[in-house]
Amino acid sequence: MKHTDRKRADILAAAVTEFRTYGYDNTTMDQIADAAGASKRTVYNHFGSKEGMFEAIVREMMDRSDVLTGGEYDAEQPLPRQLKRIANEIVDTLKDESYRDLARVVLSRLLMVPEYSALISEQTQHINTMLSRWMRAAHRDGRLRVPRPELAADQFVGMLMAYAFWPALFNVEKGSTTIKQSIFVNQTVTMFLKGYEC
Amino acid sequence: MKHTDRKRADILAAAVTEFRTYGYDNTTMDQIADAAGASKRTVYNHFGSKEGMFEAIVREMMDRSDVLTGGEYDAEQPLPRQLKRIANEIVDTLKDESYRDLARVVLSRLLMVPEYSALISEQTQHINTMLSRWMRAAHRDGRLRVPRPELAADQFVGMLMAYAFWPALFNVEKGSTTIKQSIFVNQTVTMFLKGYEC
DNA sequence: CGAAAAGTAAACTCGCGGGTGTAATTGGGA
DNA sequence: TCCCAATTACACCCGCGAGTTTACTTTTCG
């Protein structure tokens, strides 16, 4: 890796860390330069402005967004097993500390600067597409009756996020009873399948 | 209403409007003073600082938070009808433009300043409590089998928010198929009840 | 090697915006 | 009517932080 590319990568990494920790507004460019072990001028040579830097990060985040992979329907496996696997994969992703930190930064900015919303909708669309494909397959296979796969996918993901994402994102601890992931996933999959079984 | 109280109320109202429109960071105290038809000094006499002003707004928002009322279980009515009523009430609240604007402001700040999170959790807890009471009642009445009412309530509200709140909050338009509220609510209630019926 | 490209340190500009001080004005209650 | 507290206009302070300039050193590469 060339020296200049290395520098650029260092700066980007430092920026991510700082933004994660302090938020966009409370991170200064000097701070980023220090953390990256680079001079402020170099930072500005690579990314034209603070805003430009943020965009670079968002772009990077998008490029890595093909995280969720295996959601293939399997005619041999029982439905609960399959759906639990998918659900756990999603929940694990959402629960990941670094993912959440990044989401916090991006979303907090997104709330007031709607320019990036298209990018974000791509993210959520990705999961939805995977899930609705699975449901369509199960439907075709005659094991499920899902008239609107996209709607069903939204319902399913909505429940998972209500458990694993939103409360943690906003630092809201759920009431006294924090339920174990396995219990929640089992219960949700069971209810969902019962609601859509033939 | 005394003159000074009137002034205070005007300032608060103006602040809400400005924060709603431009966000916390992009609203200046001068701007608020202008919009309120008050002098900057008066603003500072009433609320010690920008932060103090924001807190006053949050407090006001909390005071008005007993919006959702009727969630009483009725042994005579069919379950789908009852649950649809509740669901529509919740969705209507979440969809309300002014509620969403306020939530945008508060949540965007909450993401990076966790101090207020306790207040927010109160809000969500309120809906959850109402719903889980309803479910417990239906359970006791032998019409539903809900082992964990709180969990079920989270699931239900989670689905509603995934449809009516989060996408709109982040200005994310759902893919080509924007589904009508009645269809979504019907489908969700049906699936949920089928998943939990005896 | 030697020149061009990239990086550095530090001082600097500059506008913004939160917050204050003050002297003059208003207005409502006794 | 008179007084005192609230209000106002406006100038002012000041720290912060984005972005720039400059004079210099280091790296890359033909």
Short mmCIF file of C-alpha atoms (C1' of nucleotides) in Angstrom, two decimals:
data_model
loop_
_atom_site.label_atom_id
_atom_site.label_comp_id
_atom_site.label_asym_id
_atom_site.label_seq_id
_atom_site.Cartn_x
_atom_site.Cartn_y
_atom_site.Cartn_z
CA MET A 1 0.00 0.00 0.00
CA LYS A 2 1.37 3.33 -1.03
CA HIS A 3 2.27 5.82 1.60
CA THR A 4 -0.42 8.29 0.59
CA ASP A 5 -3.11 5.62 0.57
CA ARG A 6 -2.01 4.45 3.98
CA LYS A 7 -2.32 8.02 5.24
CA ARG A 8 -5.76 8.37 3.81
CA ALA A 9 -6.89 5.15 5.40
CA ASP A 10 -5.45 6.19 8.77
CA ILE A 11 -7.33 9.46 8.66
CA LEU A 12 -10.57 7.77 7.71
CA ALA A 13 -10.21 5.26 10.51
CA ALA A 14 -9.44 7.97 13.03
CA ALA A 15 -12.42 9.98 11.87
CA VAL A 16 -14.72 7.02 12.32
CA THR A 17 -13.44 6.48 15.84
CA GLU A 18 -13.79 10.11 16.81
CA PHE A 19 -17.24 10.50 15.28
CA ARG A 20 -18.33 7.33 17.00
CA THR A 21 -17.14 8.52 20.34
CA TYR A 22 -18.02 12.19 20.33
CA GLY A 23 -20.58 12.61 17.54
CA TYR A 24 -20.26 14.68 14.41
CA ASP A 25 -20.75 18.10 15.95
CA ASN A 26 -18.45 17.49 18.86
CA THR A 27 -15.53 16.29 16.81
CA THR A 28 -13.10 18.87 15.47
CA MET A 29 -10.88 18.49 12.47
CA ASP A 30 -7.80 19.11 14.63
CA GLN A 31 -8.91 16.27 16.82
CA ILE A 32 -9.16 13.93 13.85
CA ALA A 33 -5.78 15.01 12.53
CA ASP A 34 -4.17 14.36 15.92
CA ALA A 35 -5.82 10.98 16.30
CA ALA A 36 -4.68 10.01 12.83
CA GLY A 37 -1.13 11.19 13.40
CA ALA A 38 -1.44 13.44 10.41
CA SER A 39 -1.33 17.15 9.88
CA LYS A 40 -4.54 19.06 9.51
CA ARG A 41 -3.51 20.17 6.05
CA THR A 42 -3.18 16.59 4.90
CA VAL A 43 -6.65 15.88 6.16
CA TYR A 44 -7.96 18.72 4.05
CA ASN A 45 -5.97 17.57 1.05
CA HIS A 46 -7.63 14.17 1.14
CA PHE A 47 -11.14 15.21 2.05
CA GLY A 48 -12.11 18.69 1.03
CA SER A 49 -14.16 19.49 4.10
CA LYS A 50 -15.65 18.06 7.25
CA GLU A 51 -18.82 17.31 5.36
CA GLY A 52 -16.83 15.62 2.63
CA MET A 53 -15.18 13.46 5.21
CA PHE A 54 -18.48 12.40 6.62
CA GLU A 55 -19.69 11.49 3.16
CA ALA A 56 -16.61 9.38 2.61
CA ILE A 57 -17.44 7.48 5.77
CA VAL A 58 -21.02 6.92 4.75
CA ARG A 59 -19.86 5.69 1.37
CA GLU A 60 -17.44 3.31 3.05
CA MET A 61 -20.20 2.06 5.31
CA MET A 62 -22.40 1.41 2.28
CA ASP A 63 -19.67 -0.49 0.48
CA ARG A 64 -19.41 -2.89 3.37
CA SER A 65 -23.15 -3.38 3.62
CA ASP A 66 -23.31 -6.82 2.08
CA VAL A 67 -22.90 -8.32 5.51
CA LEU A 68 -26.00 -10.39 5.76
CA THR A 69 -25.57 -13.35 3.50
CA GLY A 70 -27.27 -16.65 4.08
CA GLY A 71 -31.03 -16.36 3.81
CA GLU A 72 -31.58 -19.16 1.35
CA TYR A 73 -34.78 -21.12 1.65
CA ASP A 74 -34.23 -24.81 2.25
CA ALA A 75 -37.09 -27.14 1.47
CA GLU A 76 -35.59 -29.86 3.66
CA GLN A 77 -35.20 -27.93 6.91
CA PRO A 78 -38.10 -27.19 9.26
CA LEU A 79 -39.26 -23.59 9.02
CA PRO A 80 -38.67 -22.61 12.64
CA ARG A 81 -35.06 -23.70 12.45
CA GLN A 82 -34.47 -21.71 9.29
CA LEU A 83 -36.19 -18.58 10.48
CA LYS A 84 -34.44 -18.68 13.82
CA ARG A 85 -31.11 -18.84 12.07
CA ILE A 86 -31.98 -15.77 10.01
CA ALA A 87 -33.38 -13.93 12.98
CA ASN A 88 -30.30 -14.58 15.07
CA GLU A 89 -28.07 -13.41 12.28
CA ILE A 90 -30.00 -10.15 12.04
CA VAL A 91 -30.09 -9.63 15.77
CA ASP A 92 -26.37 -10.30 16.06
CA THR A 93 -25.68 -7.67 13.45
CA LEU A 94 -27.92 -5.11 15.08
CA LYS A 95 -26.47 -5.79 18.49
CA ASP A 96 -22.89 -5.35 17.37
CA GLU A 97 -21.37 -2.48 19.28
CA SER A 98 -19.45 -0.95 16.40
CA TYR A 99 -22.40 -1.20 14.05
CA ARG A 100 -24.57 0.58 16.55
CA ASP A 101 -22.02 3.33 17.16
CA LEU A 102 -21.76 3.98 13.47
CA ALA A 103 -25.52 3.95 13.10
CA ARG A 104 -25.79 6.44 15.94
CA VAL A 105 -23.54 8.90 14.16
CA VAL A 106 -25.11 8.50 10.76
CA LEU A 107 -28.68 8.51 11.98
CA SER A 108 -28.25 11.48 14.28
CA ARG A 109 -27.10 13.44 11.28
CA LEU A 110 -29.75 11.96 9.07
CA LEU A 111 -32.49 13.21 11.34
CA MET A 112 -31.79 16.80 10.45
CA VAL A 113 -29.92 16.48 7.15
CA PRO A 114 -32.15 14.35 4.95
CA GLU A 115 -29.70 14.24 2.06
CA TYR A 116 -28.38 10.78 2.86
CA SER A 117 -31.69 9.10 3.49
CA ALA A 118 -31.61 7.40 0.11
CA LEU A 119 -28.44 5.62 1.12
CA ILE A 120 -29.94 4.41 4.34
CA SER A 121 -33.11 3.10 2.80
CA GLU A 122 -30.83 0.94 0.68
CA GLN A 123 -29.54 -0.70 3.85
CA THR A 124 -32.93 -1.59 5.26
CA GLN A 125 -34.17 -2.59 1.83
CA HIS A 126 -31.40 -5.14 1.68
CA ILE A 127 -32.61 -7.11 4.69
CA ASN A 128 -36.19 -6.81 3.60
CA THR A 129 -35.43 -8.18 0.16
CA MET A 130 -33.61 -11.16 1.58
CA LEU A 131 -36.44 -11.99 3.95
CA SER A 132 -39.24 -11.54 1.47
CA ARG A 133 -37.44 -13.77 -0.97
CA TRP A 134 -37.31 -16.45 1.70
CA MET A 135 -41.00 -16.02 2.39
CA ARG A 136 -41.97 -16.14 -1.22
CA ALA A 137 -40.07 -19.39 -1.52
CA ALA A 138 -41.80 -20.87 1.53
CA HIS A 139 -45.08 -19.69 0.12
CA ARG A 140 -44.44 -21.30 -3.25
CA ASP A 141 -43.43 -24.47 -1.46
CA GLY A 142 -46.89 -24.52 0.13
CA ARG A 143 -45.59 -24.39 3.68
CA LEU A 144 -46.66 -20.80 4.43
CA ARG A 145 -49.45 -18.51 3.34
CA VAL A 146 -47.95 -15.05 2.95
CA PRO A 147 -50.09 -12.82 0.77
CA ARG A 148 -47.72 -9.82 1.07
CA PRO A 149 -44.13 -10.91 1.54
CA GLU A 150 -42.70 -7.38 1.84
CA LEU A 151 -45.21 -6.45 4.47
CA ALA A 152 -44.49 -9.63 6.38
CA ALA A 153 -40.78 -8.98 6.16
CA ASP A 154 -41.27 -5.50 7.58
CA GLN A 155 -43.29 -6.94 10.41
CA PHE A 156 -40.63 -9.49 11.23
CA VAL A 157 -37.69 -7.13 11.08
CA GLY A 158 -39.71 -4.53 12.97
CA MET A 159 -40.07 -6.88 15.90
CA LEU A 160 -36.39 -7.73 15.91
CA MET A 161 -35.37 -4.09 15.83
CA ALA A 162 -37.81 -3.20 18.57
CA TYR A 163 -35.96 -5.71 20.69
CA ALA A 164 -32.35 -5.44 19.64
CA PHE A 165 -31.79 -2.08 18.01
CA TRP A 166 -33.87 0.93 18.93
CA PRO A 167 -33.72 0.70 22.71
CA ALA A 168 -29.97 0.23 22.66
CA LEU A 169 -29.51 2.96 20.08
CA PHE A 170 -31.20 5.49 22.31
CA ASN A 171 -29.66 4.14 25.50
CA VAL A 172 -33.07 3.18 26.74
CA GLU A 173 -32.88 0.20 28.98
CA LYS A 174 -35.92 -1.97 28.77
CA GLY A 175 -37.95 -2.30 31.96
CA SER A 176 -36.82 -4.59 34.73
CA THR A 177 -37.25 -7.66 32.58
CA THR A 178 -34.49 -7.81 30.02
CA ILE A 179 -35.29 -10.90 28.04
CA LYS A 180 -32.65 -13.24 26.71
CA GLN A 181 -32.09 -13.16 22.99
CA SER A 182 -32.88 -16.85 22.50
CA ILE A 183 -36.19 -16.51 24.28
CA PHE A 184 -37.20 -13.46 22.32
CA VAL A 185 -36.19 -14.96 18.99
CA ASN A 186 -37.94 -18.24 19.73
CA GLN A 187 -41.10 -16.53 20.80
CA THR A 188 -41.11 -14.20 17.82
CA VAL A 189 -40.46 -16.91 15.27
CA THR A 190 -43.11 -19.13 16.81
CA MET A 191 -45.72 -16.40 16.83
CA PHE A 192 -44.86 -15.27 13.34
CA LEU A 193 -45.03 -18.72 11.82
CA LYS A 194 -48.24 -19.54 13.63
CA GLY A 195 -49.67 -16.33 12.24
CA TYR A 196 -48.71 -17.22 8.68
CA GLU A 197 -48.85 -21.00 8.58
CA CYS A 198 -51.20 -22.73 6.19
CA MET B 1 -52.56 35.38 32.14
CA LYS B 2 -49.93 37.77 33.42
CA HIS B 3 -47.82 39.59 30.93
CA THR B 4 -44.63 37.86 31.99
CA ASP B 5 -46.20 34.42 31.77
CA ARG B 6 -47.54 35.22 28.33
CA LYS B 7 -44.03 36.21 27.26
CA ARG B 8 -42.58 33.01 28.60
CA ALA B 9 -45.15 30.94 26.77
CA ASP B 10 -44.52 32.82 23.53
CA ILE B 11 -40.82 32.17 23.76
CA LEU B 12 -41.32 28.50 24.48
CA ALA B 13 -43.69 28.13 21.55
CA ALA B 14 -41.30 29.91 19.23
CA ALA B 15 -38.45 27.75 20.39
CA VAL B 16 -40.41 24.60 19.68
CA THR B 17 -41.19 25.80 16.19
CA GLU B 18 -37.62 26.76 15.42
CA PHE B 19 -36.15 23.59 16.87
CA ARG B 20 -38.68 21.57 14.91
CA THR B 21 -37.80 23.28 11.69
CA TYR B 22 -34.07 23.71 11.90
CA GLY B 23 -32.90 21.32 14.61
CA TYR B 24 -31.21 22.12 17.87
CA ASP B 25 -27.76 22.92 16.55
CA ASN B 26 -29.00 25.02 13.67
CA THR B 27 -31.21 27.24 15.76
CA THR B 28 -29.68 30.32 17.33
CA MET B 29 -30.93 32.12 20.38
CA ASP B 30 -31.30 35.32 18.38
CA GLN B 31 -33.48 33.45 15.96
CA ILE B 32 -35.74 32.25 18.77
CA ALA B 33 -35.95 35.72 20.25
CA ASP B 34 -36.94 37.17 16.90
CA ALA B 35 -39.54 34.50 16.25
CA ALA B 36 -41.01 35.07 19.70
CA GLY B 37 -41.09 38.82 19.31
CA ALA B 38 -39.00 39.12 22.43
CA SER B 39 -35.56 40.45 23.15
CA LYS B 40 -32.69 38.05 23.53
CA ARG B 41 -32.17 39.27 27.05
CA THR B 42 -35.69 38.28 28.03
CA VAL B 43 -35.13 34.84 26.64
CA TYR B 44 -32.11 34.48 28.86
CA ASN B 45 -33.98 35.85 31.84
CA HIS B 46 -36.60 33.12 31.53
CA PHE B 47 -34.40 30.21 30.55
CA GLY B 48 -30.84 30.43 31.73
CA SER B 49 -29.27 28.91 28.65
CA LYS B 50 -29.97 27.18 25.37
CA GLU B 51 -29.66 23.86 27.11
CA GLY B 52 -32.05 25.01 29.81
CA MET B 53 -34.54 25.97 27.18
CA PHE B 54 -34.34 22.57 25.57
CA GLU B 55 -34.93 20.93 28.91
CA ALA B 56 -37.99 23.07 29.45
CA ILE B 57 -39.35 21.82 26.15
CA VAL B 58 -38.67 18.21 26.99
CA ARG B 59 -40.37 18.68 30.33
CA GLU B 60 -43.37 20.21 28.60
CA MET B 61 -43.49 17.31 26.18
CA MET B 62 -43.46 14.85 29.05
CA ASP B 63 -46.28 16.63 30.82
CA ARG B 64 -48.49 16.19 27.80
CA SER B 65 -47.59 12.53 27.36
CA ASP B 66 -50.80 11.00 28.65
CA VAL B 67 -52.24 11.10 25.16
CA LEU B 68 -53.07 7.49 24.62
CA THR B 69 -56.11 6.68 26.68
CA GLY B 70 -58.59 3.98 25.78
CA GLY B 71 -57.04 0.58 25.87
CA GLU B 72 -59.57 -1.11 28.08
CA TYR B 73 -60.28 -4.76 27.49
CA ASP B 74 -63.90 -5.48 26.64
CA ALA B 75 -65.13 -9.05 27.12
CA GLU B 76 -68.07 -8.41 24.81
CA GLN B 77 -66.26 -7.14 21.74
CA PRO B 78 -64.44 -9.43 19.30
CA LEU B 79 -60.67 -9.29 19.73
CA PRO B 80 -59.78 -8.12 16.21
CA ARG B 81 -62.07 -5.13 16.52
CA GLN B 82 -60.57 -4.13 19.85
CA LEU B 83 -56.99 -4.57 18.79
CA LYS B 84 -57.53 -2.72 15.54
CA ARG B 85 -58.92 0.21 17.46
CA ILE B 86 -55.87 0.30 19.69
CA ALA B 87 -53.50 -0.14 16.77
CA ASN B 88 -55.08 2.66 14.81
CA GLU B 89 -54.90 4.95 17.80
CA ILE B 90 -51.21 4.26 18.18
CA VAL B 91 -50.49 4.63 14.48
CA ASP B 92 -52.41 7.90 14.34
CA THR B 93 -50.33 9.27 17.18
CA LEU B 94 -47.07 8.17 15.60
CA LYS B 95 -48.06 9.54 12.23
CA ASP B 96 -48.94 12.97 13.56
CA GLU B 97 -46.69 15.51 11.92
CA SER B 98 -46.07 17.63 14.98
CA TYR B 99 -45.39 14.63 17.16
CA ARG B 100 -42.84 13.40 14.69
CA ASP B 101 -41.14 16.77 14.38
CA LEU B 102 -40.81 17.01 18.12
CA ALA B 103 -39.53 13.45 18.32
CA ARG B 104 -36.98 14.25 15.64
CA VAL B 105 -35.55 17.07 17.68
CA VAL B 106 -35.53 15.25 20.96
CA LEU B 107 -34.21 11.98 19.59
CA SER B 108 -31.48 13.56 17.52
CA ARG B 109 -30.18 15.12 20.68
CA LEU B 110 -30.74 11.98 22.66
CA LEU B 111 -28.50 9.99 20.38
CA MET B 112 -25.44 11.82 21.55
CA VAL B 113 -26.55 13.24 24.89
CA PRO B 114 -27.90 10.28 26.83
CA GLU B 115 -28.99 12.34 29.79
CA TYR B 116 -32.66 12.42 28.82
CA SER B 117 -33.03 8.78 27.94
CA ALA B 118 -34.84 8.03 31.17
CA LEU B 119 -37.56 10.45 30.19
CA ILE B 120 -38.00 8.83 26.82
CA SER B 121 -38.19 5.31 28.13
CA GLU B 122 -41.11 6.55 30.19
CA GLN B 123 -42.95 7.39 26.97
CA THR B 124 -42.53 4.00 25.37
CA GLN B 125 -43.19 2.24 28.65
CA HIS B 126 -46.54 3.95 28.76
CA ILE B 127 -47.81 2.35 25.58
CA ASN B 128 -46.32 -0.98 26.49
CA THR B 129 -48.04 -1.00 29.87
CA MET B 130 -51.39 -0.23 28.33
CA LEU B 131 -51.07 -2.99 25.76
CA SER B 132 -49.77 -5.63 28.11
CA ARG B 133 -52.62 -4.92 30.49
CA TRP B 134 -55.02 -5.52 27.64
CA MET B 135 -53.31 -8.77 26.79
CA ARG B 136 -53.27 -10.01 30.34
CA ALA B 137 -56.99 -9.36 30.48
CA ALA B 138 -57.62 -11.26 27.25
CA HIS B 139 -55.43 -14.03 28.56
CA ARG B 140 -57.31 -14.25 31.85
CA ASP B 141 -60.54 -14.26 29.89
CA GLY B 142 -59.32 -17.37 28.09
CA ARG B 143 -59.45 -15.85 24.64
CA LEU B 144 -55.71 -15.56 24.11
CA ARG B 145 -52.63 -17.46 25.21
CA VAL B 146 -49.95 -14.89 25.94
CA PRO B 147 -47.19 -16.28 28.15
CA ARG B 148 -45.23 -13.00 28.21
CA PRO B 149 -47.49 -9.99 27.83
CA GLU B 150 -44.69 -7.41 27.88
CA LEU B 151 -42.79 -9.23 25.18
CA ALA B 152 -45.93 -9.53 23.10
CA ALA B 153 -46.64 -5.85 23.56
CA ASP B 154 -43.13 -5.01 22.36
CA GLN B 155 -43.63 -7.17 19.34
CA PHE B 156 -46.90 -5.52 18.47
CA VAL B 157 -45.73 -1.97 18.94
CA GLY B 158 -42.51 -2.82 17.15
CA MET B 159 -44.42 -3.75 14.05
CA LEU B 160 -46.50 -0.61 14.16
CA MET B 161 -43.47 1.60 14.55
CA ALA B 162 -41.63 -0.17 11.77
CA TYR B 163 -44.53 0.83 9.57
CA ALA B 164 -45.61 4.24 10.82
CA PHE B 165 -42.74 5.82 12.71
CA TRP B 166 -39.15 4.98 11.91
CA PRO B 167 -39.23 5.30 8.13
CA ALA B 168 -40.99 8.65 8.32
CA LEU B 169 -38.74 9.86 11.11
CA PHE B 170 -35.66 9.30 8.99
CA ASN B 171 -37.30 10.50 5.79
CA VAL B 172 -36.94 7.06 4.32
CA GLU B 173 -39.68 6.34 1.90
CA LYS B 174 -40.63 2.71 1.81
CA GLY B 175 -40.03 0.93 -1.48
CA SER B 176 -42.42 1.40 -4.35
CA THR B 177 -45.27 -0.21 -2.43
CA THR B 178 -46.51 2.16 0.21
CA ILE B 179 -49.23 0.21 1.91
CA LYS B 180 -52.41 1.76 3.21
CA GLN B 181 -52.73 2.06 6.94
CA SER B 182 -55.94 0.01 7.10
CA ILE B 183 -54.37 -2.84 5.19
CA PHE B 184 -51.26 -2.88 7.32
CA VAL B 185 -53.17 -2.69 10.57
CA ASN B 186 -55.60 -5.39 9.51
CA GLN B 187 -52.85 -7.70 8.40
CA THR B 188 -50.81 -7.11 11.54
CA VAL B 189 -53.70 -7.62 13.92
CA THR B 190 -54.76 -10.76 12.08
CA MET B 191 -51.30 -12.25 12.12
CA PHE B 192 -50.71 -11.31 15.74
CA LEU B 193 -53.97 -12.78 16.98
CA LYS B 194 -53.50 -15.93 14.95
CA GLY B 195 -50.09 -16.27 16.49
CA TYR B 196 -51.42 -15.93 20.03
CA GLU B 197 -54.91 -17.37 19.86
CA CYS B 198 -55.81 -20.35 22.00
"C1'" DC C 1 20.43 11.93 -8.34
"C1'" DG C 2 16.93 15.37 -8.73
"C1'" DA C 3 12.46 17.19 -9.44
"C1'" DA C 4 7.72 16.77 -8.51
"C1'" DA C 5 4.34 15.24 -5.28
"C1'" DA C 6 2.87 14.64 -0.72
"C1'" DG C 7 3.23 15.70 4.11
"C1'" DT C 8 4.16 18.80 8.22
"C1'" DA C 9 3.91 22.50 11.85
"C1'" DA C 10 2.23 26.54 13.32
"C1'" DA C 11 0.37 30.72 13.00
"C1'" DC C 12 -3.53 33.01 11.05
"C1'" DT C 13 -8.36 34.54 9.29
"C1'" DC C 14 -12.91 34.87 10.10
"C1'" DG C 15 -17.63 34.23 10.95
"C1'" DC C 16 -20.71 32.34 14.10
"C1'" DG C 17 -23.16 32.10 18.11
"C1'" DG C 18 -23.77 31.67 23.22
"C1'" DG C 19 -23.94 34.61 26.79
"C1'" DT C 20 -23.49 39.41 29.39
"C1'" DG C 21 -23.80 44.45 30.76
"C1'" DT C 22 -26.32 48.48 30.72
"C1'" DA C 23 -29.08 52.34 30.22
"C1'" DA C 24 -33.44 53.49 28.68
"C1'" DT C 25 -38.55 52.21 28.32
"C1'" DT C 26 -42.83 50.04 29.46
"C1'" DG C 27 -46.74 48.59 31.99
"C1'" DG C 28 -49.47 46.67 35.58
"C1'" DG C 29 -50.79 46.64 40.50
"C1'" DA C 30 -51.30 49.31 44.98
"C1'" DT D 1 -50.55 58.41 39.92
"C1'" DC D 2 -46.35 56.33 41.13
"C1'" DC D 3 -43.18 52.68 41.58
"C1'" DC D 4 -40.81 48.50 40.68
"C1'" DA D 5 -40.14 44.71 38.10
"C1'" DA D 6 -40.07 43.08 33.60
"C1'" DT D 7 -38.69 44.18 28.99
"C1'" DT D 8 -36.00 46.10 25.33
"C1'" DA D 9 -32.20 47.46 22.08
"C1'" DC D 10 -27.75 47.16 21.29
"C1'" DA D 11 -23.13 46.97 21.86
"C1'" DC D 12 -19.91 43.91 23.46
"C1'" DC D 13 -17.01 39.76 24.86
"C1'" DC D 14 -14.99 35.61 23.81
"C1'" DG D 15 -14.06 30.97 22.69
"C1'" DC D 16 -14.48 27.76 19.21
"C1'" DG D 17 -13.67 25.56 15.14
"C1'" DA D 18 -13.59 25.31 9.91
"C1'" DG D 19 -10.60 26.27 6.58
"C1'" DT D 20 -6.07 28.73 4.68
"C1'" DT D 21 -1.29 30.35 4.13
"C1'" DT D 22 3.45 29.77 4.24
"C1'" DA D 23 7.86 28.07 4.67
"C1'" DC D 24 9.78 23.82 5.21
"C1'" DT D 25 10.84 18.56 5.09
"C1'" DT D 26 10.06 13.97 3.38
"C1'" DT D 27 8.76 10.50 -0.07
"C1'" DT D 28 8.35 8.73 -4.48
"C1'" DC D 29 9.83 7.57 -8.87
"C1'" DG D 30 11.79 8.25 -13.56
#
